[in-house]
mmCIF file of C-alpha atoms and ligand atoms in Angstrom:
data_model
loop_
_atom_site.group_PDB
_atom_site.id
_atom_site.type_symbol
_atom_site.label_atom_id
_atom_site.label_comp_id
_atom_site.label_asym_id
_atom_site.label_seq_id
_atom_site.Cartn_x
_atom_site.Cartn_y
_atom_site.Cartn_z
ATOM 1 C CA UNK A 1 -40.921 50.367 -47.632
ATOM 2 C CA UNK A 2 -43.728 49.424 -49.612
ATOM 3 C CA UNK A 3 -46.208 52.210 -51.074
ATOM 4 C CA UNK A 4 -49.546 51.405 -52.082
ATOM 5 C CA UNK A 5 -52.022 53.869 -53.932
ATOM 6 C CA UNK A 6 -56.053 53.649 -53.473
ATOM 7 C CA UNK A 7 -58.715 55.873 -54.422
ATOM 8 C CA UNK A 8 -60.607 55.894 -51.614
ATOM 9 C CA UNK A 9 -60.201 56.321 -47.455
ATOM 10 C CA UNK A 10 -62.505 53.033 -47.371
ATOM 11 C CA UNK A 11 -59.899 51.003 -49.651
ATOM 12 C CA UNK A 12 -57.114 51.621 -47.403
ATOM 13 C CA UNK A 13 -59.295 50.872 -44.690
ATOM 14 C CA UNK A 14 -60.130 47.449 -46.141
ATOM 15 C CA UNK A 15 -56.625 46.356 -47.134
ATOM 16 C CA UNK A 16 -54.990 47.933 -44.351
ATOM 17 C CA UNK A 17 -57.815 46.355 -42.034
ATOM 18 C CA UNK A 18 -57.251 42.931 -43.657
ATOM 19 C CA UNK A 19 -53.715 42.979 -42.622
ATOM 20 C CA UNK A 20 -54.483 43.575 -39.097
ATOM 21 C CA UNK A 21 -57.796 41.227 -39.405
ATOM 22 C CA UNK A 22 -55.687 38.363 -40.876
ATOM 23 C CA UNK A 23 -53.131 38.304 -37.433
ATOM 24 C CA UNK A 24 -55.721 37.988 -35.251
ATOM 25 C CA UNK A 25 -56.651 35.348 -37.381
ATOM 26 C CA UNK A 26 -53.585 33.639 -37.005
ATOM 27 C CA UNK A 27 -52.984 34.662 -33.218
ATOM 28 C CA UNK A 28 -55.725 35.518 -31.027
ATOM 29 C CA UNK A 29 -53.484 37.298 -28.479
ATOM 30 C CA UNK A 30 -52.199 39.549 -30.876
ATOM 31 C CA UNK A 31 -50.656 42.626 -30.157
ATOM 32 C CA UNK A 32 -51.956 46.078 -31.805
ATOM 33 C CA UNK A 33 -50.183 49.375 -31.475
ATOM 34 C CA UNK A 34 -52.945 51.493 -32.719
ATOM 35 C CA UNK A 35 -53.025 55.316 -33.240
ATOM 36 C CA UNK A 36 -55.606 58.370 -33.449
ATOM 37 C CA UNK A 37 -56.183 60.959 -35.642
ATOM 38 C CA UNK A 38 -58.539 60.707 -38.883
ATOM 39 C CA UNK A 39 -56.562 58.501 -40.468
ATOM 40 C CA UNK A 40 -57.113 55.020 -38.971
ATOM 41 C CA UNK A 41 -60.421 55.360 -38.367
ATOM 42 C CA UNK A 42 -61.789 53.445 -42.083
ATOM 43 C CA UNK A 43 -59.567 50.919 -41.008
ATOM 44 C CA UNK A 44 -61.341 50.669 -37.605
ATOM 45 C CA UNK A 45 -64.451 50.665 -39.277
ATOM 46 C CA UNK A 46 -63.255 47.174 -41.341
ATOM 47 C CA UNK A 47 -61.979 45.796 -38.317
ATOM 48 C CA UNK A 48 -65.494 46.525 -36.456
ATOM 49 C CA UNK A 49 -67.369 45.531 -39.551
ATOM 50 C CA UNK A 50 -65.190 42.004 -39.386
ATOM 51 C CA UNK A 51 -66.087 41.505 -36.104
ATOM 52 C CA UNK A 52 -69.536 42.206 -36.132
ATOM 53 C CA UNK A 53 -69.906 39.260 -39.287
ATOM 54 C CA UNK A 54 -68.294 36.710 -36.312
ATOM 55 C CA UNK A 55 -65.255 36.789 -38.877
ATOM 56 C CA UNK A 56 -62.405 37.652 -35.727
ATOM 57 C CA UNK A 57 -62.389 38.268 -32.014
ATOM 58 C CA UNK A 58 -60.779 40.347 -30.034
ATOM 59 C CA UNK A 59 -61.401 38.579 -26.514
ATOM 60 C CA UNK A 60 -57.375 37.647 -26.317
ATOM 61 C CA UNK A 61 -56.033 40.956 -28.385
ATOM 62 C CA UNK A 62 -54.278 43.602 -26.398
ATOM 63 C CA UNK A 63 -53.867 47.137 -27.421
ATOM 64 C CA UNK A 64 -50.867 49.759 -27.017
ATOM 65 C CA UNK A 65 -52.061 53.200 -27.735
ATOM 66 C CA UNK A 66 -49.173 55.400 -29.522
ATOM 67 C CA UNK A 67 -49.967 58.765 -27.474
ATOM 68 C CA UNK A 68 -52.745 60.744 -25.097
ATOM 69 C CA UNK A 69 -52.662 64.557 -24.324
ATOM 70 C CA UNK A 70 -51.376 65.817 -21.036
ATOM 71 C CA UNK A 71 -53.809 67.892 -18.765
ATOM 72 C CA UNK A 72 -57.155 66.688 -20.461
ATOM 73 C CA UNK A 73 -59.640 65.094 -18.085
ATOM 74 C CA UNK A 74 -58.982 61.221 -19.396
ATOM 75 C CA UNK A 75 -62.859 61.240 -20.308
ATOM 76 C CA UNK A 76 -62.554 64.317 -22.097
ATOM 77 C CA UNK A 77 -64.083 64.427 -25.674
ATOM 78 C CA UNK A 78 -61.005 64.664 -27.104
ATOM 79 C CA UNK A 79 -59.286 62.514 -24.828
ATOM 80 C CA UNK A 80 -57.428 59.729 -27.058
ATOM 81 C CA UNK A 81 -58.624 57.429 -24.337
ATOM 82 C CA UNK A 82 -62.321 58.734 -24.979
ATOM 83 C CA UNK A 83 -60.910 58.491 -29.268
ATOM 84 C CA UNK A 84 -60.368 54.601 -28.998
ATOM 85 C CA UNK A 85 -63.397 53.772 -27.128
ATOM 86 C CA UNK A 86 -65.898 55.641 -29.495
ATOM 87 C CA UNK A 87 -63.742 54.528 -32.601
ATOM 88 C CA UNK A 88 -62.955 50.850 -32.156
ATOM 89 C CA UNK A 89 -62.869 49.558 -28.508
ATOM 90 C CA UNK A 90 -67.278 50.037 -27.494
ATOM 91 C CA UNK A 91 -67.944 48.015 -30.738
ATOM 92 C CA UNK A 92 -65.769 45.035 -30.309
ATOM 93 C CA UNK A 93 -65.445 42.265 -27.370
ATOM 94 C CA UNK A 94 -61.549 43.705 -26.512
ATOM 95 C CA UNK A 95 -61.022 43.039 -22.833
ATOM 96 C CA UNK A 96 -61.134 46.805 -21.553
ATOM 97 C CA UNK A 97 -57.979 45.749 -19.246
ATOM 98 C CA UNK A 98 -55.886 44.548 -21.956
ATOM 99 C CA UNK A 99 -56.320 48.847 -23.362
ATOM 100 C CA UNK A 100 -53.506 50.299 -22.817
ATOM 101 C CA UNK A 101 -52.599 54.078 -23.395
ATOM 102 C CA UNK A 102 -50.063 56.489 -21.926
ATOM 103 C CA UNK A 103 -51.424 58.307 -18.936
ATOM 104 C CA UNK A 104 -51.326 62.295 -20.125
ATOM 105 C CA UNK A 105 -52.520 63.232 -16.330
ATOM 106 C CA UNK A 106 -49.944 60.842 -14.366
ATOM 107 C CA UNK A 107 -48.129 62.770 -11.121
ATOM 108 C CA UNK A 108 -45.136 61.998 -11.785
ATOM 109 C CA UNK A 109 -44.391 61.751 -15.713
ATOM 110 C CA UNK A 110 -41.137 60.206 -16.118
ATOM 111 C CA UNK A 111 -42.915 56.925 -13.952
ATOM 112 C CA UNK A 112 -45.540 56.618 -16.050
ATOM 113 C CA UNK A 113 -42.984 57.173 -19.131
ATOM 114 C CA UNK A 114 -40.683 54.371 -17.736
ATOM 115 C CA UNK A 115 -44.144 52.145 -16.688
ATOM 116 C CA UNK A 116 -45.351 52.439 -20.550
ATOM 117 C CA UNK A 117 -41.856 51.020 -21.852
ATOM 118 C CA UNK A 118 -41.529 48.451 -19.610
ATOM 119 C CA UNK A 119 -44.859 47.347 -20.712
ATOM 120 C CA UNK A 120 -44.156 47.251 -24.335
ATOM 121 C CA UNK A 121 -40.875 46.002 -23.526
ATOM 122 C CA UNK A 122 -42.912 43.296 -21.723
ATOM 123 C CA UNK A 123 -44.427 41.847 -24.877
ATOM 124 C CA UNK A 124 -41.136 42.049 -27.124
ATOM 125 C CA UNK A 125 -42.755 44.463 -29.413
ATOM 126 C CA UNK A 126 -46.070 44.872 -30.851
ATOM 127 C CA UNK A 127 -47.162 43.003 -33.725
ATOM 128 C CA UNK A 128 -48.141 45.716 -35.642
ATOM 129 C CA UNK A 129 -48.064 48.754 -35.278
ATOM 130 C CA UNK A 130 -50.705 51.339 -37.396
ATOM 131 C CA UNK A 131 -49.413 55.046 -37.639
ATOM 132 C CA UNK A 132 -50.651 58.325 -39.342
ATOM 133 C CA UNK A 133 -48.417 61.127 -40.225
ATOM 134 C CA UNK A 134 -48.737 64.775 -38.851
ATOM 135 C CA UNK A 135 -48.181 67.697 -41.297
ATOM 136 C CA UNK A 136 -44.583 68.509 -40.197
ATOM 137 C CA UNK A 137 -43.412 64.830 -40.720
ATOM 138 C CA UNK A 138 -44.317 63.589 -37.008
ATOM 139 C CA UNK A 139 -45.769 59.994 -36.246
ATOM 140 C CA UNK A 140 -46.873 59.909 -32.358
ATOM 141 C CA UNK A 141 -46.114 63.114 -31.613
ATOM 142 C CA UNK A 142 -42.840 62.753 -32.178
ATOM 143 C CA UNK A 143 -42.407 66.070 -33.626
ATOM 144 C CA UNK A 144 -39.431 67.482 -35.588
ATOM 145 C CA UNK A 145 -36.025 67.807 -33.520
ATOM 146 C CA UNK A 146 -32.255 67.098 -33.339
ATOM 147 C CA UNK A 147 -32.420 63.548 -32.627
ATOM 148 C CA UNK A 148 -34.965 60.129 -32.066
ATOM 149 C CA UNK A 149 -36.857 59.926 -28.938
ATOM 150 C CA UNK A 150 -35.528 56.038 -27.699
ATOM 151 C CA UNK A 151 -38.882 55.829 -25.590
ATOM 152 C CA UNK A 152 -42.108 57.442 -24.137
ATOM 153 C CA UNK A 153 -41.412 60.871 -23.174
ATOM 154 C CA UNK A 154 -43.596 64.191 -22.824
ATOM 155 C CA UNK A 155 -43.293 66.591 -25.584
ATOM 156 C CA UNK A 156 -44.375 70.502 -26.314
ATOM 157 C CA UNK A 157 -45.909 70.020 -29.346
ATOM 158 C CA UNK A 158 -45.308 72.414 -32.425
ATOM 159 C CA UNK A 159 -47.417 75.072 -33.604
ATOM 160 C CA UNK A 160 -48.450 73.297 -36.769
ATOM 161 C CA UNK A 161 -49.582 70.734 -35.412
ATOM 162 C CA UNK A 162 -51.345 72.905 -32.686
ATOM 163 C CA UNK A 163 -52.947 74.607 -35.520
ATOM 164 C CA UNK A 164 -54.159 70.530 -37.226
ATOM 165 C CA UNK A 165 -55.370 69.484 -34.199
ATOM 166 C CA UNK A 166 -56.705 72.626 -32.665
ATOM 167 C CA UNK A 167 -59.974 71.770 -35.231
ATOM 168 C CA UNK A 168 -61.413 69.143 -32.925
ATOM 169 C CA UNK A 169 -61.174 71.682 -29.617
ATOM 170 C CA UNK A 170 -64.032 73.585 -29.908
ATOM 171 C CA UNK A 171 -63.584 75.786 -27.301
ATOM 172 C CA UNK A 172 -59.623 76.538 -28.393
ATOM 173 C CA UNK A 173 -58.274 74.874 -25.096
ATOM 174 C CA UNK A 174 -55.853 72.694 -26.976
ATOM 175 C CA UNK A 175 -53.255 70.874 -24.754
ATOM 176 C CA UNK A 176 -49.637 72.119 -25.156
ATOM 177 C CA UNK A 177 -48.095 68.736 -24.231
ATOM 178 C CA UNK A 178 -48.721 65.148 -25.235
ATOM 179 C CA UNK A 179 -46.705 61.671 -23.683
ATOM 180 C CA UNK A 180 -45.995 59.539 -26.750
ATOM 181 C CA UNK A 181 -44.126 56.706 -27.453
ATOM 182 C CA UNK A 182 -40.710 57.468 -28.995
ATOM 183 C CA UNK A 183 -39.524 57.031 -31.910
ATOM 184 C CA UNK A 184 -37.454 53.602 -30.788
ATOM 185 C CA UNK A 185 -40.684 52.004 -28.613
ATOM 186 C CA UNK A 186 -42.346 53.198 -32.628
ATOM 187 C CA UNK A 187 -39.547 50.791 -34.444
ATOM 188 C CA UNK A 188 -39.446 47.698 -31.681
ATOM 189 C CA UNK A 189 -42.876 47.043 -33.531
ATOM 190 C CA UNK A 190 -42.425 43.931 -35.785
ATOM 191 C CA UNK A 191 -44.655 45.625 -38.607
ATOM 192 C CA UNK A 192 -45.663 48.734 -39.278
ATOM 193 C CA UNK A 193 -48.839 50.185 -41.289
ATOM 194 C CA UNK A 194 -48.631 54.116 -41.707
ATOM 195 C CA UNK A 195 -51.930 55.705 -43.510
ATOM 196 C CA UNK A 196 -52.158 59.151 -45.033
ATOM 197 C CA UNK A 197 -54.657 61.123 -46.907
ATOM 198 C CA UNK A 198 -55.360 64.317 -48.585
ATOM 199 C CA UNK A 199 -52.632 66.798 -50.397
ATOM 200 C CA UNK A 200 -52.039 68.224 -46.868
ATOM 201 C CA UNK A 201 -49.489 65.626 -46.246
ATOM 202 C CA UNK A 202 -47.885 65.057 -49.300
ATOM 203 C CA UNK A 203 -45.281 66.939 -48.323
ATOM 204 C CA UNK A 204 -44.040 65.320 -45.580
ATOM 205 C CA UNK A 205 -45.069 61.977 -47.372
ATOM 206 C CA UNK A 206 -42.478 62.875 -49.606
ATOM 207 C CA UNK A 207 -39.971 63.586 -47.078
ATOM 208 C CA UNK A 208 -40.833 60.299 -44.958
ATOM 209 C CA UNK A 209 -40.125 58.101 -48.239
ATOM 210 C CA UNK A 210 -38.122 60.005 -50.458
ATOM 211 C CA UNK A 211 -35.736 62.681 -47.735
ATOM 212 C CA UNK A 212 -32.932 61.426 -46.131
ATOM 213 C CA UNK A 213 -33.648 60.325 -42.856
ATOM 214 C CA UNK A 214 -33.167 62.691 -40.735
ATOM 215 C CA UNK A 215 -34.548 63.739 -36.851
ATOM 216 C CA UNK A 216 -35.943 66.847 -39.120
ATOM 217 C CA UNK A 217 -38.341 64.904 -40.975
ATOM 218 C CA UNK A 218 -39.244 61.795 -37.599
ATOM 219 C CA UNK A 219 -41.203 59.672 -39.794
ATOM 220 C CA UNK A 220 -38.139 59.035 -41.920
ATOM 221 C CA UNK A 221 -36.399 57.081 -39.948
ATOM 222 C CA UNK A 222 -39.108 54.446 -41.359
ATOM 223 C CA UNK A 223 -36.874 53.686 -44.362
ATOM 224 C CA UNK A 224 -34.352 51.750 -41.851
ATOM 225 C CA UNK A 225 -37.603 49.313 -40.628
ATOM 226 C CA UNK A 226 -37.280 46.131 -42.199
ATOM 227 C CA UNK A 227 -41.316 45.726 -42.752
ATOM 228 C CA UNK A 228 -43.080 48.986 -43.729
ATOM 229 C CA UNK A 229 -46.352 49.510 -46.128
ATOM 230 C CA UNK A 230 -47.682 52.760 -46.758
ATOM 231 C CA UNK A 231 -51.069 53.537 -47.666
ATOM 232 C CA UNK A 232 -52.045 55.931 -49.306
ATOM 233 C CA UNK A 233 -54.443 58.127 -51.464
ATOM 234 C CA UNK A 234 -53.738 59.686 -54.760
ATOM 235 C CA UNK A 235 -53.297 63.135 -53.023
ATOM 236 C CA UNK A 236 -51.087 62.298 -50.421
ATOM 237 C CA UNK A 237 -49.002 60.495 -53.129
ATOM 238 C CA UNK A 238 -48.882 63.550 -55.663
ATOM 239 C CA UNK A 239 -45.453 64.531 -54.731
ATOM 240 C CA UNK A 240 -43.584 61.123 -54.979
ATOM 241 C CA UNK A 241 -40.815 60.814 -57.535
ATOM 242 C CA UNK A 242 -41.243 57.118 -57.834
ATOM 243 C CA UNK A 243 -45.519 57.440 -58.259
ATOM 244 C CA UNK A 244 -45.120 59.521 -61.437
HETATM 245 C C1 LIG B 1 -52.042 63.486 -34.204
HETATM 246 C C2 LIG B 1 -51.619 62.134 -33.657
HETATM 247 C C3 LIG B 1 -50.862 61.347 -34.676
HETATM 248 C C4 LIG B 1 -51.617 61.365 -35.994
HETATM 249 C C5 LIG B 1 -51.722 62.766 -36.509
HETATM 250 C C6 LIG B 1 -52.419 62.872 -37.852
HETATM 251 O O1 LIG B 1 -51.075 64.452 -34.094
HETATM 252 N N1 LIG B 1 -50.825 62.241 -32.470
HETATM 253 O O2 LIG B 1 -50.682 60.026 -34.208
HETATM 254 O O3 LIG B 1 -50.961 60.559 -36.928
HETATM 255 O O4 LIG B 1 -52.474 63.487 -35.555
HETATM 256 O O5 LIG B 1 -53.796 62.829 -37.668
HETATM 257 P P1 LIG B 1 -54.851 62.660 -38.830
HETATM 258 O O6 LIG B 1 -54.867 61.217 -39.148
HETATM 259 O O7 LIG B 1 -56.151 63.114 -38.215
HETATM 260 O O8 LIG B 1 -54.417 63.503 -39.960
#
């Protein structure tokens, strides 16, 4: 893994967003497992910002969406469908079609689960794949457990992360279950960007980089990826043996 400290949410956005700006350089049909949450979104801002100067296109880019909340309207405010669209997808030339996100409302959940591998089986793998990091360690919402998810599956999520997300619900109606990718669709990705802020997560910052990996901490299991680079801020870093 490779750690890098910035002082600012708009530096990791800019070097994070160069990485992903500089393989759609190279390949125009590039494949992006992106995320939600807080976390990616000065990164999305670069990548916009890059666009907008006619630096990159997106017209041949496909996306793979980590996650999306089950029994939520899909054009819900806090849909993640309604999250990539307002963050990144309305302000660049992406081909709506080639958007692709778990379906939280599908009949029958173990098809759609099965339909979402395939698909990412499909391409061999995303090219890169950005993640955040919840409180209790989870990336998805692959939350804490006994073992690693192998692929998309439903999942109750925990209370604490309940009690993160909860924020953006205004009226409290928070779904209980989510559809995310697992933990082994997470590490088919050839490279992976994970971004975390604030002293909230150092602790499980800590445990992704510095714990043994372990189902109890998911985002450990990131030590065994061969191509890994953290970014981070100088909170979310306080806790690391190695940054002192
Ligand atoms: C949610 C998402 C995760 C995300 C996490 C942290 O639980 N499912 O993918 O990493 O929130 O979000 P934030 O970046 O807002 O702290």
């Amino acid at each position: 893994m490779e750690i890098k400290v910035f002082q600012t949410k708009e530096q990791i956005g800019a070097a994070a967003g160069k990485i992903i700006a500089d393989i759609v350089k190279n390949d125009p049909a590039a494949k992006l497992g992106l995320a939600t949450g807080a976390s990616p979104v000065p990164t999305y801002r670069y990548l916009i910002g890059q666009y907008e100067a006619g630096e990159i296109s997106f017209r041949g880019v496909s996306a793979y969406n980590l996650d999306e909340y089950c029994d939520l309207p899909r054009d819900d405010e806090n849909s993640y469908y309604t999250f990539m669209r307002r963050n990144l997808f309305d302000h660049i030339d992406i081909d709506p079609a080639n958007t692709h996100i778990p379906d939280g409302n599908a009949a029958d959940t173990d098809a759609e689960c099965r339909r979402y591998d395939a698909l990412i089986d499909s391409i061999g793998g995303v090219d890169v794949q950005i993640l955040g990091i919840g409180t209790d360690g989870h990336i998805g919402f692959n939350e804490p457990g006994d073992s690693f998810a192998p692929g998309t599956f439903r999942i109750k999520l925990h209370e604490s992360t309940i009690e993160s997300n909860s924020i953006y619900f205004k009226d409290g109606k928070m779904p209980r279950y989510a559809l995310t990718m697992g933990i082994g669709t997470i590490m088919s990705a050839k490279k992976i960007i994970l971004i975390a802020t604030g002293a909230a997560k150092a602790k499980a910052v800590k445990a992704m980089i510095e714990g043994e990996v372990s189902p109890a901490c998911q985002a450990s299991i990131l030590q065994t990826h061969p191509d890994v680079t953290v970014f981070l801020d100088e909170a979310a870093a306080e806790l690391l043996t190695s940054e002192k």
